[in-house]
Tab-separated table of C-alpha atoms in Angstrom:
chain	number	residue	atom	x	y	z
S	1	MET	CA	86.122	112.948	109.483
S	2	LYS	CA	89.516	111.647	108.521
S	3	PHE	CA	91.135	113.243	111.415
S	4	ASP	CA	88.171	112.463	114.083
S	5	PHE	CA	89.221	108.958	113.834
S	6	ILE	CA	92.960	109.609	114.705
S	7	LEU	CA	91.883	112.077	117.512
S	8	ASP	CA	89.531	109.393	118.967
S	9	SER	CA	92.436	107.006	118.880
S	10	VAL	CA	94.824	109.491	120.722
S	11	SER	CA	92.328	110.568	123.060
S	12	LYS	CA	92.176	106.808	124.565
S	13	HIS	CA	95.737	107.325	125.995
S	14	ILE	CA	96.044	111.156	126.380
S	15	SER	CA	93.883	114.248	126.625
S	16	LEU	CA	94.643	117.261	124.217
S	17	THR	CA	93.432	121.066	124.139
S	18	GLU	CA	91.764	122.204	120.985
S	19	GLU	CA	95.207	124.056	120.175
S	20	GLU	CA	97.203	120.668	120.738
S	21	LYS	CA	94.827	118.859	118.436
S	22	LYS	CA	95.370	121.362	115.789
S	23	TYR	CA	98.966	121.401	116.115
S	24	PHE	CA	99.246	117.700	115.934
S	25	LEU	CA	96.872	117.324	112.741
S	26	GLY	CA	99.016	120.037	111.245
S	27	LEU	CA	101.913	117.688	111.398
S	28	LEU	CA	100.119	114.765	109.608
S	29	GLU	CA	100.105	114.097	105.846
S	30	TYR	CA	97.108	112.285	104.275
S	31	LYS	CA	97.589	109.730	101.430
S	32	LEU	CA	95.582	107.123	99.619
S	33	ILE	CA	97.624	103.985	98.983
S	34	ARG	CA	96.258	101.834	96.161
S	35	LYS	CA	95.868	98.182	96.622
S	36	LYS	CA	99.214	96.488	96.215
S	37	GLN	CA	101.185	99.739	96.457
S	38	TYR	CA	104.190	99.416	98.635
S	39	ILE	CA	104.878	102.448	100.952
S	40	LEU	CA	108.043	101.021	102.096
S	41	ASN	CA	110.496	98.567	100.716
S	42	GLN	CA	113.096	96.230	102.442
S	43	GLY	CA	116.397	97.921	102.504
S	44	GLU	CA	114.988	101.452	102.716
S	45	ILE	CA	115.082	103.749	105.695
S	46	CYS	CA	111.756	104.021	107.475
S	47	ARG	CA	111.131	107.853	108.090
S	48	TRP	CA	107.706	107.870	109.405
S	49	SER	CA	104.803	106.066	111.430
S	50	VAL	CA	101.454	105.525	109.580
S	51	PHE	CA	97.921	105.608	111.068
S	52	VAL	CA	95.456	103.586	108.929
S	53	ILE	CA	92.242	105.594	108.566
S	54	SER	CA	90.515	102.812	106.352
S	55	GLY	CA	91.761	99.733	104.642
S	56	CYS	CA	94.681	97.453	105.659
S	57	LEU	CA	98.436	97.320	105.336
S	58	ARG	CA	100.477	94.392	106.013
S	59	GLY	CA	104.117	94.556	107.030
S	60	PHE	CA	106.325	91.429	105.836
S	61	THR	CA	109.729	90.362	105.094
S	62	THR	CA	111.173	88.325	102.179
S	63	ASP	CA	113.856	85.750	102.828
S	64	LYS	CA	116.695	84.839	100.375
S	65	ASN	CA	114.366	82.191	98.792
S	66	ALA	CA	111.682	84.882	98.147
S	67	GLY	CA	109.298	83.299	100.748
S	68	GLU	CA	107.216	85.992	102.458
S	69	HIS	CA	106.830	86.277	106.226
S	70	VAL	CA	104.096	88.575	107.566
S	71	ILE	CA	105.180	90.429	110.547
S	72	SER	CA	102.019	92.540	111.089
S	73	PHE	CA	98.913	93.776	109.703
S	74	ALA	CA	97.539	97.303	110.265
S	75	PRO	CA	93.814	97.657	109.703
S	76	ALA	CA	91.794	100.851	110.427
S	77	GLY	CA	92.764	102.497	113.664
S	78	TRP	CA	96.221	100.933	113.778
S	79	TRP	CA	99.927	102.187	113.404
S	80	ILE	CA	102.459	100.653	111.373
S	81	ALA	CA	106.313	101.518	110.883
S	82	ASP	CA	109.734	99.510	110.579
S	83	LEU	CA	110.467	100.361	114.094
S	84	TYR	CA	113.995	99.182	113.794
S	85	SER	CA	114.646	101.340	110.910
S	86	LEU	CA	112.802	104.300	112.240
S	87	LEU	CA	114.645	104.290	115.510
S	88	SER	CA	118.120	103.245	114.346
S	89	LYS	CA	118.094	105.341	111.032
S	90	GLN	CA	119.340	102.092	109.286
S	91	PRO	CA	117.907	100.355	106.217
S	92	GLY	CA	114.970	98.374	107.397
S	93	HIS	CA	113.937	94.658	106.876
S	94	ILE	CA	110.132	95.254	106.352
S	95	ASN	CA	108.243	95.873	103.457
S	96	ILE	CA	104.786	97.524	103.887
S	97	GLU	CA	102.193	97.031	101.216
S	98	ALA	CA	98.461	98.044	101.013
S	99	LEU	CA	96.189	95.076	100.779
S	100	GLU	CA	93.260	97.214	99.634
S	101	ASP	CA	92.828	100.742	98.775
S	102	THR	CA	93.984	102.287	102.084
S	103	GLU	CA	93.572	105.778	103.525
S	104	VAL	CA	96.492	106.581	105.862
S	105	LEU	CA	97.969	109.825	107.671
S	106	PHE	CA	101.910	109.835	107.764
S	107	LEU	CA	103.794	111.266	110.716
S	108	TYR	CA	107.460	111.908	109.832
S	109	LYS	CA	110.082	111.025	112.483
S	110	ASP	CA	111.409	114.628	112.370
S	111	ASP	CA	107.994	116.128	112.887
S	112	GLN	CA	107.380	113.503	115.577
S	113	ASN	CA	110.448	114.911	117.556
S	114	ILE	CA	109.287	118.377	117.114
S	115	LEU	CA	105.694	117.241	118.397
S	116	TYR	CA	107.429	115.838	121.670
S	117	GLU	CA	109.012	119.332	122.147
S	118	GLN	CA	105.837	121.155	121.522
S	119	VAL	CA	103.241	118.877	123.002
S	120	PRO	CA	105.188	116.678	125.588
S	121	LYS	CA	102.092	114.571	126.481
S	122	PHE	CA	102.766	112.675	123.012
S	123	GLU	CA	105.930	111.097	124.295
S	124	LYS	CA	103.419	109.245	126.646
S	125	PHE	CA	101.120	108.575	123.881
S	126	PHE	CA	103.878	107.115	121.608
S	127	ARG	CA	105.449	105.342	124.629
S	128	ILE	CA	102.306	103.585	125.465
S	129	LEU	CA	101.968	102.501	121.759
S	130	ALA	CA	105.610	101.212	121.843
S	131	GLU	CA	104.974	99.347	125.104
S	132	ASN	CA	101.854	97.667	123.636
S	133	ALA	CA	103.713	96.720	120.403
S	134	LEU	CA	106.816	95.079	122.465
S	135	VAL	CA	104.394	93.084	124.712
S	136	ALA	CA	102.557	91.919	121.434
S	137	ASN	CA	105.825	90.990	119.837
S	138	GLN	CA	107.053	89.193	122.699
S	139	GLN	CA	103.710	87.310	123.092
S	140	ARG	CA	103.910	86.349	119.514
S	141	VAL	CA	107.460	84.830	119.884
S	142	ILE	CA	106.382	82.977	122.813
S	143	ASP	CA	103.207	81.583	121.071
S	144	ASN	CA	105.270	80.637	118.086
S	145	LEU	CA	107.466	78.635	120.173
S	146	SER	CA	104.814	77.217	122.706
S	147	ILE	CA	101.307	76.851	121.262
S	148	SER	CA	100.035	74.918	118.280
S	149	ALA	CA	99.159	76.373	114.776
S	150	GLU	CA	95.447	75.957	115.550
S	151	GLU	CA	95.795	78.106	119.002
S	152	ARG	CA	97.786	80.705	116.918
S	153	TYR	CA	95.091	81.019	114.302
S	154	LEU	CA	92.448	81.240	117.203
S	155	LYS	CA	94.523	84.001	118.615
S	156	PHE	CA	94.814	85.682	115.313
S	157	CYS	CA	91.104	85.704	114.920
S	158	LYS	CA	90.665	87.234	118.381
S	159	THR	CA	93.238	90.009	117.711
S	160	TYR	CA	91.932	90.852	114.002
S	161	PRO	CA	88.441	89.867	113.972
S	162	THR	CA	87.630	92.116	110.981
S	163	LEU	CA	90.413	90.515	108.870
S	164	ILE	CA	89.618	86.860	109.256
S	165	ASN	CA	87.421	86.802	105.972
S	166	ALA	CA	89.011	89.962	104.239
S	167	LEU	CA	92.537	88.604	103.905
S	168	PRO	CA	93.840	85.922	101.467
S	169	GLN	CA	94.655	82.940	103.282
S	170	LYS	CA	98.083	82.878	102.289
S	171	HIS	CA	98.945	86.010	104.359
S	172	ILE	CA	97.055	84.534	107.343
S	173	ALA	CA	99.072	81.427	106.913
S	174	THR	CA	102.460	83.247	106.703
S	175	TYR	CA	101.573	85.228	109.817
S	176	ILE	CA	100.750	82.097	111.893
S	177	GLY	CA	103.816	80.545	110.479
S	178	VAL	CA	102.502	77.589	108.458
S	179	THR	CA	102.122	76.714	104.683
S	180	GLN	CA	99.064	77.516	102.817
S	181	GLU	CA	98.352	73.883	102.433
S	182	PHE	CA	98.342	73.123	106.032
S	183	PHE	CA	96.314	76.348	106.771
S	184	SER	CA	93.664	75.188	104.404
S	185	ARG	CA	93.229	71.946	106.111
S	186	MET	CA	93.311	73.158	109.563
S	187	ARG	CA	90.664	76.049	108.880
S	188	THR	CA	88.518	73.286	107.110
S	189	LYS	CA	88.782	71.101	110.250
S	190	LEU	CA	87.820	74.135	112.712
S	191	LEU	CA	84.927	74.871	110.449
S	192	ARG	CA	83.573	71.509	110.637
S	193	GLU	CA	84.070	71.259	114.451
S	194	LYS	CA	81.758	74.368	114.958
């Protein structure tokens, strides 16, 4: 069951033989991450990508004033990593924390490189994921520069429909780039308008 979910996700982009599926699954490491547990701390080198089976992770950075800035969420079916650190092998800028008890599959970078050699179609799979992430991040930067907080919140609701009521409002506020107080007022206003 745990592995069916990731295989379904992979099959949206590439087709695998039974042997290729077995090989891929053999490279994955299952872990249960407890709520509020970190799997990566800012300043560490990220050596893996993580696929979320159930639960939710958040990627965030902390500034010099201890302010948190949410970069991404990874609900079930999503991948997360500090891509800068993973690809450059340099200390990263992102913390990754479980927002609830979360089941994940780790794919270590060294194993991913071997996977590319043994099953080359995975290069296509991870290229598609990287391209999608690049497009999403670029759009987020454009949105932060050009649309209102209300519009950013509505986009968040469309992107993460299962998280709207599941996450603490403070995390959503930092993701869309507003204070908790502003977010609370804005959300109340939107609810009244419905």
